[in-house]
mmCIF file of C-alpha atoms in Angstrom:
data_model
loop_
_atom_site.group_PDB
_atom_site.id
_atom_site.type_symbol
_atom_site.label_atom_id
_atom_site.label_comp_id
_atom_site.label_asym_id
_atom_site.label_seq_id
_atom_site.Cartn_x
_atom_site.Cartn_y
_atom_site.Cartn_z
ATOM 1 C CA MET A 250 53.635 -47.628 -28.765
ATOM 2 C CA LEU A 251 51.815 -44.860 -30.594
ATOM 3 C CA LEU A 252 54.152 -42.139 -29.349
ATOM 4 C CA HIS A 253 57.279 -43.947 -30.563
ATOM 5 C CA ARG A 254 56.984 -44.812 -34.210
ATOM 6 C CA ALA A 255 59.388 -44.829 -37.074
ATOM 7 C CA ASP A 256 59.105 -41.895 -39.430
ATOM 8 C CA ALA A 257 58.691 -43.518 -42.837
ATOM 9 C CA ARG A 258 60.186 -40.541 -44.663
ATOM 10 C CA SER A 259 63.442 -40.256 -42.760
ATOM 11 C CA GLY A 260 63.719 -43.596 -40.989
ATOM 12 C CA SER A 261 64.235 -41.748 -37.693
ATOM 13 C CA LEU A 262 62.369 -42.456 -34.505
ATOM 14 C CA TYR A 263 59.541 -39.976 -33.953
ATOM 15 C CA ASP A 264 59.122 -38.856 -30.340
ATOM 16 C CA GLY A 265 55.560 -37.684 -29.864
ATOM 17 C CA TYR A 266 55.921 -37.179 -26.113
ATOM 18 C CA GLY A 267 57.030 -33.578 -26.624
ATOM 19 C CA GLU A 268 53.948 -32.846 -28.699
ATOM 20 C CA VAL A 269 51.688 -34.508 -26.144
ATOM 21 C CA ARG A 270 53.287 -32.582 -23.288
ATOM 22 C CA ALA A 271 52.941 -29.303 -25.168
ATOM 23 C CA ALA A 272 49.288 -29.963 -26.019
ATOM 24 C CA PHE A 273 48.426 -30.942 -22.436
ATOM 25 C CA ARG A 274 50.298 -27.941 -21.003
ATOM 26 C CA ALA A 275 48.483 -25.566 -23.350
ATOM 27 C CA ARG A 276 45.136 -27.069 -22.367
ATOM 28 C CA VAL A 277 45.917 -26.793 -18.632
ATOM 29 C CA CYS A 278 46.147 -23.021 -19.070
ATOM 30 C CA VAL A 279 42.580 -22.713 -20.397
ATOM 31 C CA GLU A 280 40.731 -25.691 -18.874
ATOM 32 C CA GLN A 281 37.987 -24.608 -16.471
ATOM 33 C CA ASP A 282 37.032 -27.993 -14.978
ATOM 34 C CA PRO A 283 39.311 -28.664 -11.965
ATOM 35 C CA THR A 284 39.197 -32.449 -12.354
ATOM 36 C CA VAL A 285 40.028 -32.274 -16.055
ATOM 37 C CA ARG A 286 42.880 -29.886 -15.283
ATOM 38 C CA ALA A 287 44.188 -32.416 -12.728
ATOM 39 C CA ALA A 288 43.935 -35.189 -15.341
ATOM 40 C CA LEU A 289 45.917 -33.111 -17.829
ATOM 41 C CA LEU A 290 48.658 -32.517 -15.264
ATOM 42 C CA LEU A 291 48.849 -36.217 -14.447
ATOM 43 C CA GLY A 292 49.056 -36.904 -18.192
ATOM 44 C CA VAL A 293 51.945 -34.438 -18.482
ATOM 45 C CA ALA A 294 53.677 -36.211 -15.592
ATOM 46 C CA GLU A 295 53.150 -39.638 -17.158
ATOM 47 C CA ALA A 296 54.566 -38.513 -20.514
ATOM 48 C CA THR A 297 57.502 -36.835 -18.780
ATOM 49 C CA ARG A 298 58.232 -39.891 -16.671
ATOM 50 C CA ALA A 299 58.307 -42.038 -19.812
ATOM 51 C CA HIS A 300 60.476 -39.519 -21.648
ATOM 52 C CA PRO A 301 62.293 -37.233 -19.145
ATOM 53 C CA HIS A 302 62.236 -33.510 -19.864
ATOM 54 C CA PRO A 303 63.744 -31.329 -17.085
ATOM 55 C CA PRO A 304 61.930 -28.109 -18.155
ATOM 56 C CA THR A 305 58.597 -29.908 -17.784
ATOM 57 C CA THR A 306 59.608 -31.232 -14.368
ATOM 58 C CA ALA A 307 60.390 -27.641 -13.324
ATOM 59 C CA TRP A 308 57.024 -26.513 -14.753
ATOM 60 C CA MET A 309 55.234 -29.188 -12.694
ATOM 61 C CA GLU A 310 56.934 -27.832 -9.580
ATOM 62 C CA GLU A 311 55.688 -24.345 -10.447
ATOM 63 C CA GLN A 312 52.149 -25.699 -10.822
ATOM 64 C CA TRP A 313 51.897 -27.138 -7.313
ATOM 65 C CA GLN A 314 53.436 -23.966 -5.872
ATOM 66 C CA GLU A 315 51.039 -21.643 -7.713
ATOM 67 C CA ALA A 316 48.514 -20.465 -5.103
ATOM 68 C CA THR A 317 46.076 -19.253 -7.790
ATOM 69 C CA GLN A 318 45.907 -22.729 -9.363
ATOM 70 C CA VAL A 319 42.784 -24.747 -8.454
ATOM 71 C CA PRO A 320 43.396 -27.186 -5.567
ATOM 72 C CA GLU A 321 42.833 -30.317 -7.686
ATOM 73 C CA ALA A 322 45.487 -29.143 -10.130
ATOM 74 C CA ARG A 323 47.919 -28.328 -7.329
ATOM 75 C CA LEU A 324 47.399 -31.799 -5.861
ATOM 76 C CA ALA A 325 47.910 -33.496 -9.233
ATOM 77 C CA ALA A 326 50.994 -31.382 -9.945
ATOM 78 C CA ALA A 327 52.434 -32.228 -6.531
ATOM 79 C CA ILE A 328 51.933 -35.975 -7.028
ATOM 80 C CA GLY A 329 53.238 -35.720 -10.592
ATOM 81 C CA TRP A 330 56.293 -33.741 -9.525
ATOM 82 C CA LEU A 331 57.068 -36.285 -6.793
ATOM 83 C CA CYS A 332 56.984 -39.019 -9.446
ATOM 84 C CA LEU A 333 59.483 -37.074 -11.562
ATOM 85 C CA THR A 334 62.056 -36.270 -8.894
ATOM 86 C CA ASP A 335 64.295 -38.294 -6.624
ATOM 87 C CA GLY A 336 64.756 -35.747 -3.878
ATOM 88 C CA PRO A 337 62.780 -35.434 -0.673
ATOM 89 C CA ALA A 338 59.471 -33.611 -0.690
ATOM 90 C CA PRO A 339 59.842 -29.987 0.385
ATOM 91 C CA ASP A 340 57.995 -28.941 3.531
ATOM 92 C CA GLY A 341 55.876 -26.549 1.456
ATOM 93 C CA LEU A 342 54.656 -29.402 -0.725
ATOM 94 C CA ARG A 343 53.808 -31.530 2.307
ATOM 95 C CA ALA A 344 51.870 -28.679 3.878
ATOM 96 C CA ALA A 345 50.033 -27.832 0.656
ATOM 97 C CA VAL A 346 49.023 -31.434 -0.016
ATOM 98 C CA ASP A 347 47.878 -32.035 3.562
ATOM 99 C CA ASP A 348 45.845 -28.813 3.458
ATOM 100 C CA LEU A 349 44.321 -29.311 -0.007
ATOM 101 C CA ALA A 350 43.470 -33.022 0.191
ATOM 102 C CA THR A 351 39.958 -32.666 1.596
ATOM 103 C CA ASP A 352 37.614 -35.646 1.549
ATOM 104 C CA ALA A 353 35.546 -34.059 -1.251
ATOM 105 C CA ARG A 354 38.624 -33.495 -3.444
ATOM 106 C CA VAL A 355 39.922 -36.987 -2.743
ATOM 107 C CA ARG A 356 36.574 -38.417 -3.930
ATOM 108 C CA ARG A 357 36.571 -36.249 -7.075
ATOM 109 C CA MET A 358 40.137 -37.163 -7.943
ATOM 110 C CA ASP A 359 39.454 -40.866 -7.405
ATOM 111 C CA THR A 360 37.468 -40.697 -10.668
ATOM 112 C CA LEU A 361 40.769 -40.209 -12.523
ATOM 113 C CA PRO A 362 42.290 -43.415 -13.916
ATOM 114 C CA TRP A 363 45.682 -42.775 -12.277
ATOM 115 C CA MET A 364 44.146 -42.440 -8.826
ATOM 116 C CA ALA A 365 41.616 -45.245 -9.223
ATOM 117 C CA ALA A 366 44.427 -47.593 -10.275
ATOM 118 C CA VAL A 367 46.382 -47.143 -7.046
ATOM 119 C CA GLY A 368 43.442 -47.033 -4.661
ATOM 120 C CA GLY A 369 41.849 -49.942 -2.883
ATOM 121 C CA SER A 370 38.357 -50.557 -1.657
ATOM 122 C CA ARG A 371 39.121 -48.900 1.682
ATOM 123 C CA GLU A 372 41.629 -46.244 0.660
ATOM 124 C CA PRO A 373 41.148 -43.815 -2.236
ATOM 125 C CA GLY A 374 44.046 -43.481 -4.661
ATOM 126 C CA LEU A 375 45.007 -39.934 -3.712
ATOM 127 C CA ARG A 376 45.070 -40.845 -0.011
ATOM 128 C CA ARG A 377 47.266 -43.846 -0.786
ATOM 129 C CA CYS A 378 49.645 -41.715 -2.889
ATOM 130 C CA ILE A 379 49.901 -39.177 -0.081
ATOM 131 C CA ARG A 380 50.505 -41.873 2.538
ATOM 132 C CA GLU A 381 53.098 -43.726 0.444
ATOM 133 C CA MET A 382 54.920 -40.665 -0.892
ATOM 134 C CA LEU A 383 54.744 -38.205 1.991
ATOM 135 C CA HIS A 384 53.901 -40.129 5.152
ATOM 136 C CA ALA A 385 55.610 -43.486 4.724
ATOM 137 C CA GLY A 386 55.473 -44.169 8.455
ATOM 138 C CA ARG A 387 51.678 -44.185 8.556
ATOM 139 C CA SER A 388 50.074 -47.580 8.517
ATOM 140 C CA GLU A 389 47.526 -48.703 5.970
ATOM 141 C CA PRO A 390 43.863 -48.408 6.942
ATOM 142 C CA ALA A 391 42.445 -51.443 8.747
ATOM 143 C CA GLY A 392 41.263 -54.078 6.310
ATOM 144 C CA HIS A 393 43.096 -52.393 3.432
ATOM 145 C CA ASP A 394 43.319 -54.461 0.292
ATOM 146 C CA ASP A 395 46.501 -54.089 -1.719
ATOM 147 C CA PRO A 396 45.677 -53.807 -5.441
ATOM 148 C CA TRP A 397 49.282 -54.762 -6.307
ATOM 149 C CA ALA A 398 49.422 -57.906 -4.172
ATOM 150 C CA PRO A 399 49.590 -61.216 -6.052
ATOM 151 C CA TRP A 400 46.202 -62.795 -6.512
ATOM 152 C CA ALA A 401 45.412 -65.577 -4.097
ATOM 153 C CA PRO A 402 42.255 -67.671 -4.276
ATOM 154 C CA ALA A 403 39.847 -67.310 -1.381
ATOM 155 C CA SER A 404 39.982 -70.133 1.133
ATOM 156 C CA ARG A 405 36.962 -72.404 1.203
#
């Protein structure tokens, strides 16, 4: 992997995840496009999940709690934070996500690779993340196709 390579000079393993996290975090602070800001936050979460860093997990929590943050960024930070923690979702996170996840935002965020990858043809990725992570008791939409199900040939 590009972020784990041997340093030819010292023979040590180079960990580029810290540099990636720092670059993404710096860009989040100045990025004006809400969808790009959400993508950066999901990138921070992915790098942190691959290489745990508790201060970044705490920073992600701050991002979803920050009322002045754009809604797309708060949603991405909430999903990212949930992926980085083992504890139950706080009531404030549940309320924020349910309030911020409008149909228009769900459609915009479905353009992000992370969300598109988990969505199906009848359920956008963000809606599926919310259902799976925060409302596990809710059933899948009728006719939902599971993108993670093993492939089975169509019957003839």
